[in-house]
PDB file of C-alpha atoms in Angstrom:
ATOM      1  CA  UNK H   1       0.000   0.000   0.000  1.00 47.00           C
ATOM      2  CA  UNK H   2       1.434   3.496  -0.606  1.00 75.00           C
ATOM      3  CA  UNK H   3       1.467   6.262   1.052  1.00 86.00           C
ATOM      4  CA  UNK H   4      -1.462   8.589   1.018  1.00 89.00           C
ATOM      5  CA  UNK H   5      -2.569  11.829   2.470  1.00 92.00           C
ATOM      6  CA  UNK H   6      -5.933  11.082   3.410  1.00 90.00           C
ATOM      7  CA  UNK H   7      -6.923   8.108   4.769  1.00 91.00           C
ATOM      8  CA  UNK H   8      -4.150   8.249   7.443  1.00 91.00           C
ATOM      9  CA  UNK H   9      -0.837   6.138   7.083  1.00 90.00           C
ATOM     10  CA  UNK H  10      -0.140   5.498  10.390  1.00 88.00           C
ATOM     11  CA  UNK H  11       3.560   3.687  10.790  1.00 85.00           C
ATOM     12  CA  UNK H  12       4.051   0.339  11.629  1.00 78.00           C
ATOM     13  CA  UNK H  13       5.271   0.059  15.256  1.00 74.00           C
ATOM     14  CA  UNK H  14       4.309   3.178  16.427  1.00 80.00           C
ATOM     15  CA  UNK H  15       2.076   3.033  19.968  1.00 85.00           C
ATOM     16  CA  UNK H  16      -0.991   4.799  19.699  1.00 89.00           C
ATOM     17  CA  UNK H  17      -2.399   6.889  22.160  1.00 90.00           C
ATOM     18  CA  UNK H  18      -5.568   5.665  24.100  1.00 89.00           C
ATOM     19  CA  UNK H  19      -8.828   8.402  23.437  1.00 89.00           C
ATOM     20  CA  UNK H  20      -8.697   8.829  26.856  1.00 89.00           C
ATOM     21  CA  UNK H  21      -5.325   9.446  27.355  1.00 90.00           C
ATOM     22  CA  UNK H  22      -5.743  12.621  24.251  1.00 92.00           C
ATOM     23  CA  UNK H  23      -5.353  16.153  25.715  1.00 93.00           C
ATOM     24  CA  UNK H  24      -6.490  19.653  24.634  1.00 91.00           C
ATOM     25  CA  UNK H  25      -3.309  21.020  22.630  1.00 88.00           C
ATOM     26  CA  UNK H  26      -2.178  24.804  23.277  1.00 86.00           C
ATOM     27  CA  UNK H  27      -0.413  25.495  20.168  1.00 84.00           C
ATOM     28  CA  UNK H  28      -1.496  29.134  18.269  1.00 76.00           C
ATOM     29  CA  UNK H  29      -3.097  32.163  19.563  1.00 75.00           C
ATOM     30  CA  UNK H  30      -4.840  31.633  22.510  1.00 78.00           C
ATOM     31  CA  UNK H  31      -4.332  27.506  22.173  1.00 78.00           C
ATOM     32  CA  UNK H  32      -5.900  27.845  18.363  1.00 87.00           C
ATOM     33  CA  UNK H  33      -4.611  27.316  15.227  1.00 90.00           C
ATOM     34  CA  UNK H  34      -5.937  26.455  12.085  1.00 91.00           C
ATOM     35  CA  UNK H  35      -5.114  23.038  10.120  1.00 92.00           C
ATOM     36  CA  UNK H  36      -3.930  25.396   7.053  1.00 91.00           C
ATOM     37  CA  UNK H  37      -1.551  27.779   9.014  1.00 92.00           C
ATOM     38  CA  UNK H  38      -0.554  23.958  11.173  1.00 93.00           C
ATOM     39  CA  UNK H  39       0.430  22.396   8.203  1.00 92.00           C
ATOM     40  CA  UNK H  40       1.763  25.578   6.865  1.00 93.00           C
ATOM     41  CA  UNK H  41       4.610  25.727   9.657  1.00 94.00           C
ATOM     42  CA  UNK H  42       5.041  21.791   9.773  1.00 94.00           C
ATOM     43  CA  UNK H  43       6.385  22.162   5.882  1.00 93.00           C
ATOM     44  CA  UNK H  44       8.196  25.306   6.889  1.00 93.00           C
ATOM     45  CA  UNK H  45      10.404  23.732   9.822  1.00 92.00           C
ATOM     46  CA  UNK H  46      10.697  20.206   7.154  1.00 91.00           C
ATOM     47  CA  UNK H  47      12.024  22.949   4.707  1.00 91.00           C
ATOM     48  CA  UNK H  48      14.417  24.642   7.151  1.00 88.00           C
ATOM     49  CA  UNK H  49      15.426  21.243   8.198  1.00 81.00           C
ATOM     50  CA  UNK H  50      16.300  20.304   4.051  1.00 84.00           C
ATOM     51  CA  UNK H  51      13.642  18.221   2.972  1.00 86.00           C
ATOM     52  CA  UNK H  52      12.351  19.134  -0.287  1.00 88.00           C
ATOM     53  CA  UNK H  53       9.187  19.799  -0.969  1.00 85.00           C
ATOM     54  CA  UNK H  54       7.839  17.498  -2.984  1.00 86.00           C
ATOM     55  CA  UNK H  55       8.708  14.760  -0.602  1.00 87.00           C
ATOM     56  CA  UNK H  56       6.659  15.403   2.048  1.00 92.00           C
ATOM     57  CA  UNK H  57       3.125  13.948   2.777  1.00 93.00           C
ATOM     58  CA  UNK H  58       1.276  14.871   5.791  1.00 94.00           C
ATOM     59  CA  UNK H  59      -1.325  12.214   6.212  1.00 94.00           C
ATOM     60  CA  UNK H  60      -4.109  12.301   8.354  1.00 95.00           C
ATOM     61  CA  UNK H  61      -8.137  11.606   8.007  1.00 93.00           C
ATOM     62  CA  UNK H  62      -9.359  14.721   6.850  1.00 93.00           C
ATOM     63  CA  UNK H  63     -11.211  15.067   3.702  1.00 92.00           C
ATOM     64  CA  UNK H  64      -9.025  16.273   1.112  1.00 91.00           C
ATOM     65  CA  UNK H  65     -10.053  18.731  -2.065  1.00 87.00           C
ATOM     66  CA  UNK H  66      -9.069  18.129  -5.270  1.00 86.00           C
ATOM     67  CA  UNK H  67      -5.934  20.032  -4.866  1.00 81.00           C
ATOM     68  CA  UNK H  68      -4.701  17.705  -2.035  1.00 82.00           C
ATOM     69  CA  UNK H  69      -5.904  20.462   0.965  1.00 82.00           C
ATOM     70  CA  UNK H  70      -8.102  19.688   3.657  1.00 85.00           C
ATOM     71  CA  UNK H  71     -11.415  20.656   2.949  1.00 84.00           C
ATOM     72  CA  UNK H  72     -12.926  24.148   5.019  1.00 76.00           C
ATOM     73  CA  UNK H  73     -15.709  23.141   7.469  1.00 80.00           C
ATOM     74  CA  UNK H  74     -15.615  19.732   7.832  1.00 84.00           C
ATOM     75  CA  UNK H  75     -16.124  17.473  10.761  1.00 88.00           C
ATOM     76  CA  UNK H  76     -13.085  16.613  12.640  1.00 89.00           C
ATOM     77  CA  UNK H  77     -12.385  13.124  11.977  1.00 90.00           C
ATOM     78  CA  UNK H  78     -12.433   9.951  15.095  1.00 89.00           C
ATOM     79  CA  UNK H  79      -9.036   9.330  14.816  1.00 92.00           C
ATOM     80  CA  UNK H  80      -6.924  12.624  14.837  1.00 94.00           C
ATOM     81  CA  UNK H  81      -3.658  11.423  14.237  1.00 95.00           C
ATOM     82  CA  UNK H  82      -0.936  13.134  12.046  1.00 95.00           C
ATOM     83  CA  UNK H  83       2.205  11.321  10.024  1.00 94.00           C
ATOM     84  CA  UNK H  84       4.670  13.594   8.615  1.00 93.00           C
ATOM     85  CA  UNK H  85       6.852  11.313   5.632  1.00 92.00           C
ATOM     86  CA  UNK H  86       9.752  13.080   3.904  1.00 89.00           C
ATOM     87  CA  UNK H  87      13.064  12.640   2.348  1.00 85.00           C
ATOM     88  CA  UNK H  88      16.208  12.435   3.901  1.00 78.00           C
ATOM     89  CA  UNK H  89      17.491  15.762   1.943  1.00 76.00           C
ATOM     90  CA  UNK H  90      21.108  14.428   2.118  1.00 72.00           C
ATOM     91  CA  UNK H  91      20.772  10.707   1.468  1.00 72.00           C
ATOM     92  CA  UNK H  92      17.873  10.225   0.060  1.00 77.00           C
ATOM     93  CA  UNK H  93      16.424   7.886   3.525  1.00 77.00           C
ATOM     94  CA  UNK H  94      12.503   7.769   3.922  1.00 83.00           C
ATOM     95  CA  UNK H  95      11.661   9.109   7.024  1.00 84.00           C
ATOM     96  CA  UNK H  96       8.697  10.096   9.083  1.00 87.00           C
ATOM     97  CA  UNK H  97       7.220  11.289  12.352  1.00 89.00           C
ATOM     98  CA  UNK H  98       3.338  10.989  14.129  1.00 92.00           C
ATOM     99  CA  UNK H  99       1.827  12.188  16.495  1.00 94.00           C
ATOM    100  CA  UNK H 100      -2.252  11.766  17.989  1.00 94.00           C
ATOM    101  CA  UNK H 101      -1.688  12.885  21.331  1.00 94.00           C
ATOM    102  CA  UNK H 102      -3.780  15.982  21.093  1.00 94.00           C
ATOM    103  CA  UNK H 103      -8.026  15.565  20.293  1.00 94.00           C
ATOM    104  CA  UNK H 104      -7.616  17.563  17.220  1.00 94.00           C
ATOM    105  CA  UNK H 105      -5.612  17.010  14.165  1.00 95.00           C
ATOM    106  CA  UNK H 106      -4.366  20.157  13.980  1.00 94.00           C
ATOM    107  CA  UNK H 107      -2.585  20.358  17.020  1.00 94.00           C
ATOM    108  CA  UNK H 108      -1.409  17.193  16.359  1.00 95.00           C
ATOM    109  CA  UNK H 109       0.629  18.708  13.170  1.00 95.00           C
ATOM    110  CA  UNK H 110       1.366  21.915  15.812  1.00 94.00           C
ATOM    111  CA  UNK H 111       3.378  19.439  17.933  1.00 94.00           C
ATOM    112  CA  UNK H 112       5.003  17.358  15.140  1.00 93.00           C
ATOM    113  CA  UNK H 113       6.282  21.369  13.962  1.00 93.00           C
ATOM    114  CA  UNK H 114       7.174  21.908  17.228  1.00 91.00           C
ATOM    115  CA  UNK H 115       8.963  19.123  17.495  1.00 88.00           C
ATOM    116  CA  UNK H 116      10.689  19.831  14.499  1.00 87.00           C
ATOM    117  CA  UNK H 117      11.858  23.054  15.761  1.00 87.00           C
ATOM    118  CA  UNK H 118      12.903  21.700  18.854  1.00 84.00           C
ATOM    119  CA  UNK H 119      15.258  19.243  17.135  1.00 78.00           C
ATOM    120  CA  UNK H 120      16.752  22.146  14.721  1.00 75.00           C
ATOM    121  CA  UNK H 121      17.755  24.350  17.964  1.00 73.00           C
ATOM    122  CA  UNK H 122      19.668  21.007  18.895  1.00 65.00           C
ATOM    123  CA  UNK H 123      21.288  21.109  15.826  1.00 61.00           C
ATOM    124  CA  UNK H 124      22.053  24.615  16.409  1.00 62.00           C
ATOM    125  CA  UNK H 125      23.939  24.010  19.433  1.00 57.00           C
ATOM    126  CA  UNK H 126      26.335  21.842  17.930  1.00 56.00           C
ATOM    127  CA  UNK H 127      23.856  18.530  19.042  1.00 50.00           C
ATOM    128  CA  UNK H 128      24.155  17.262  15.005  1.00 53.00           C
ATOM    129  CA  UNK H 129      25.264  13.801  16.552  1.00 54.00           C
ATOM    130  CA  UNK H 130      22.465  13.753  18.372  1.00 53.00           C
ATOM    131  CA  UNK H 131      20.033  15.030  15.883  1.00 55.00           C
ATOM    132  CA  UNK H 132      21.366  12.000  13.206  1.00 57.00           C
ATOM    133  CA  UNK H 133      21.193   9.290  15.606  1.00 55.00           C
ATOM    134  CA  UNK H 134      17.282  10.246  16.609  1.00 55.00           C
ATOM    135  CA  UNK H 135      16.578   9.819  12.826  1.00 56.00           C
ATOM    136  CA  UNK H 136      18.620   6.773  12.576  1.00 49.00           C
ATOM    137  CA  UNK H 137      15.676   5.414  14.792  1.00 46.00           C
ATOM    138  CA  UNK H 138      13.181   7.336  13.165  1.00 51.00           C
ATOM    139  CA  UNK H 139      14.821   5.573   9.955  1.00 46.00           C
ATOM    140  CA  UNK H 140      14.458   1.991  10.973  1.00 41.00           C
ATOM    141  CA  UNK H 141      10.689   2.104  10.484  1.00 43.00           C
ATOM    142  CA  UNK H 142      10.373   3.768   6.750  1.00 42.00           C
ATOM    143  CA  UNK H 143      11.207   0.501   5.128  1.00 41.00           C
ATOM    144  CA  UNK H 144       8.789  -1.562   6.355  1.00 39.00           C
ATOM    145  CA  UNK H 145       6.077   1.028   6.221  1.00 40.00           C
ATOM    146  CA  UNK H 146       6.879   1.772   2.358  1.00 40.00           C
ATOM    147  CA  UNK H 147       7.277  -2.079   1.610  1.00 39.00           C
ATOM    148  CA  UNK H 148       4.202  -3.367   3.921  1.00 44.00           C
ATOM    149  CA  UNK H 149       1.752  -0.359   5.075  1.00 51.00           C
ATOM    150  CA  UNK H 150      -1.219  -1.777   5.804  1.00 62.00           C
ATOM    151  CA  UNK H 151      -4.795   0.022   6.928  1.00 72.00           C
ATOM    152  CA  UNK H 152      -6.083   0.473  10.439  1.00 78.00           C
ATOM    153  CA  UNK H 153      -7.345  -1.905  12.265  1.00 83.00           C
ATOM    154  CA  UNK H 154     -11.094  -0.527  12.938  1.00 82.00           C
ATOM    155  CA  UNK H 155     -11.143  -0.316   8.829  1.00 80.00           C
ATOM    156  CA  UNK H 156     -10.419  -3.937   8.469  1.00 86.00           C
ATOM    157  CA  UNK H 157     -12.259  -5.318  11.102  1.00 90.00           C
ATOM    158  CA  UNK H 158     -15.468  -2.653   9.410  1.00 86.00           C
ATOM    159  CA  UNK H 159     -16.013  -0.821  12.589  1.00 85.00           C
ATOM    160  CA  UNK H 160     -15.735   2.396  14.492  1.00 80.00           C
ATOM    161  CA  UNK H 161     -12.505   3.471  15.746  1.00 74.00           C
ATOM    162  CA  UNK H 162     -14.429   4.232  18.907  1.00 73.00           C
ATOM    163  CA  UNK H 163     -15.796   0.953  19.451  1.00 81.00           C
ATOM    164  CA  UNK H 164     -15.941  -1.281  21.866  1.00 86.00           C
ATOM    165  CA  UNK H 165     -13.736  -4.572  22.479  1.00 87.00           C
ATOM    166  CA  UNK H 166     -16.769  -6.292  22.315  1.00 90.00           C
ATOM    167  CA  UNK H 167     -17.732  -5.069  18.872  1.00 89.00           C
ATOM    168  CA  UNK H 168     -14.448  -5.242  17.680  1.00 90.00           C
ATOM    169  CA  UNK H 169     -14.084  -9.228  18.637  1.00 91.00           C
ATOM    170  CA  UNK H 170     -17.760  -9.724  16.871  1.00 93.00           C
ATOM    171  CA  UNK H 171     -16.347  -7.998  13.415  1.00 91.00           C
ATOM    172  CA  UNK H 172     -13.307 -10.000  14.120  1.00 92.00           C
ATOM    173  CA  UNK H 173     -14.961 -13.484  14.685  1.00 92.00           C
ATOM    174  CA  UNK H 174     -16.772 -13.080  11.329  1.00 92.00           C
ATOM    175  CA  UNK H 175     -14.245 -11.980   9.039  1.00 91.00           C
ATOM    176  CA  UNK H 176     -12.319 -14.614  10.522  1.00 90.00           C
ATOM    177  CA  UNK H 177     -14.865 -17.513   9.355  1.00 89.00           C
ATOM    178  CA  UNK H 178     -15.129 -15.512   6.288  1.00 89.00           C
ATOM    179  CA  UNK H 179     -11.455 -15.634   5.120  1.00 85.00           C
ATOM    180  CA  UNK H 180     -10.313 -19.247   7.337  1.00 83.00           C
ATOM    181  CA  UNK H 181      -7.899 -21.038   4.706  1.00 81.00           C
ATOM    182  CA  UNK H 182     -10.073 -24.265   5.888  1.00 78.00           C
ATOM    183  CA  UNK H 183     -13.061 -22.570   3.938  1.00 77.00           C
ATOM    184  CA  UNK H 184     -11.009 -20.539   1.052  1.00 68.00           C
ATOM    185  CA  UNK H 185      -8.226 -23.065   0.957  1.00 68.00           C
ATOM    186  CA  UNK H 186      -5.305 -20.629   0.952  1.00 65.00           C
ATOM    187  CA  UNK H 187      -3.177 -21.097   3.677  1.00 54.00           C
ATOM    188  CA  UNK H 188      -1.234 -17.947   2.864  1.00 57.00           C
ATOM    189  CA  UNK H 189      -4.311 -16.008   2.347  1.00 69.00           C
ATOM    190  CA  UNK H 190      -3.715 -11.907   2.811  1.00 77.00           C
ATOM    191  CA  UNK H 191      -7.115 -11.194   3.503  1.00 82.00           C
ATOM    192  CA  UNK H 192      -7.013 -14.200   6.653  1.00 84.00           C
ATOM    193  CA  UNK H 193      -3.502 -12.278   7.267  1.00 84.00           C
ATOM    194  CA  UNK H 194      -5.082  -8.916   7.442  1.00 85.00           C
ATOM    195  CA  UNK H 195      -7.237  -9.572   9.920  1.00 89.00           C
ATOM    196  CA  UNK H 196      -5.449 -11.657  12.374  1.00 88.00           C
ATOM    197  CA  UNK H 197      -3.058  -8.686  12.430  1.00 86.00           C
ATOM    198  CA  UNK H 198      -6.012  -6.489  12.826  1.00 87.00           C
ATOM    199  CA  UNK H 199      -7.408  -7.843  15.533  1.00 90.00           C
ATOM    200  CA  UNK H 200      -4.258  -8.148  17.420  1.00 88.00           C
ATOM    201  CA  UNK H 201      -3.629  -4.491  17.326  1.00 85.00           C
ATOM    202  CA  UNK H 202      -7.356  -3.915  18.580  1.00 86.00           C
ATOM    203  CA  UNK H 203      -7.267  -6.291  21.034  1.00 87.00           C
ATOM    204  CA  UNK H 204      -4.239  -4.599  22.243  1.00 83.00           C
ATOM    205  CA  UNK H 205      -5.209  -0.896  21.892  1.00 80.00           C
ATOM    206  CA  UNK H 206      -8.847  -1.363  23.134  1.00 80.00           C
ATOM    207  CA  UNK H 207      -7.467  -3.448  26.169  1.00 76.00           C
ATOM    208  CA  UNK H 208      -5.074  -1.123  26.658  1.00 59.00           C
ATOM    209  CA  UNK H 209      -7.302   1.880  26.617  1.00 49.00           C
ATOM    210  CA  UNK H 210      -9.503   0.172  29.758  1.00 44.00           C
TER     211      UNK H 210
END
């Protein structure tokens, strides 16, 4: 699966945060900012950082236009969570950021600018070493997420992402009858795959978020 702006790519290894664990985010005037002027400084600090332009994808759930922007005056989405993928500007290595600790998605892309910013300053004060070996971690995920990105769990499984554990065992349970290589006789079957691996990371997230 590629990479996409909208739905949201979310990385592969990356612990999400439980809804209940989600705070109010401060970033802006007053604690507001806008998704357009958000995503406006997020490419700004990936530009004064090097990364070109045309490498970067901010994904997330909002509704896009036909441009590529986030519609005006839509709902905010369940899931708010932001992923940030670029390109190394100096070796060419995928690499990406995310964050869903804040309830709305644009304070989510606040913090991953802020973050950003933070991590330039380090750079500033002679911290390069540490600045490279933080994205030498960030850089051990890109592969895998490129190669084998697969879609949320709660889209597999064809429920709510604020379901229960309950509801997320029933969708599981059926699927799981659906695709069994004893009934379609594939016993390497991606669709069976899929949602084995779905269900694991609901079961652990909803658990988790108890």
């Amino acid at each position: 699966m590629s990479i996409t702006a909208s739905p949201l790519c979310w990385p592969v290894g990356w612990k999400r945060t439980p809804i209940e664990h989600r705070k109010v985010g401060r970033f802006g005037v007053d604690g507001h900012i806008s998704i357009e002027k958000a995503g406006l400084r997020l490419r700004n600090e990936l530009r004064m950082l090097g990364a070109h332009y045309e490498s970067v994808i901010m994904s997330t759930n909002l509704l896009l236009r036909n441009d590529g922007q986030p519609r005006s005056g839509q709902k905010m989405p369940a899931d708010p969570g932001v992923t940030v993928y670029w390109k190394d500007p100096y070796n060419g290595a995928p690499r990406c950021m995310a964050c869903d600790q804040y309830t709305r998605v644009e304070q989510n892309i606040a913090a991953l600018a802020g973050t950003i910013e933070a991590m330039r300053a380090i750079e500033r004060y002679g911290g390069s070493s540490i600045i490279e070996r933080a994205f030498t971690g960030f850089a051990a995920l890109p592969a895998p997420i490129v190669a084998g990105m697969h879609r949320p769990w709660y889209e597999v499984l064809g429920v709510s992402a604020l379901c229960t554990l309950v509801d997320a065992r029933e969708a599981y349970m059926r699927l799981r009858a659906k695709h069994h290589p004893d009934k379609t006789g594939d016993s390497s079957s991606a669709e069976f795959i899929e949602v084995q691996r779905a269900w694991e990371e609901a079961a652990e997230e909803l658990n988790h978020g108890r």
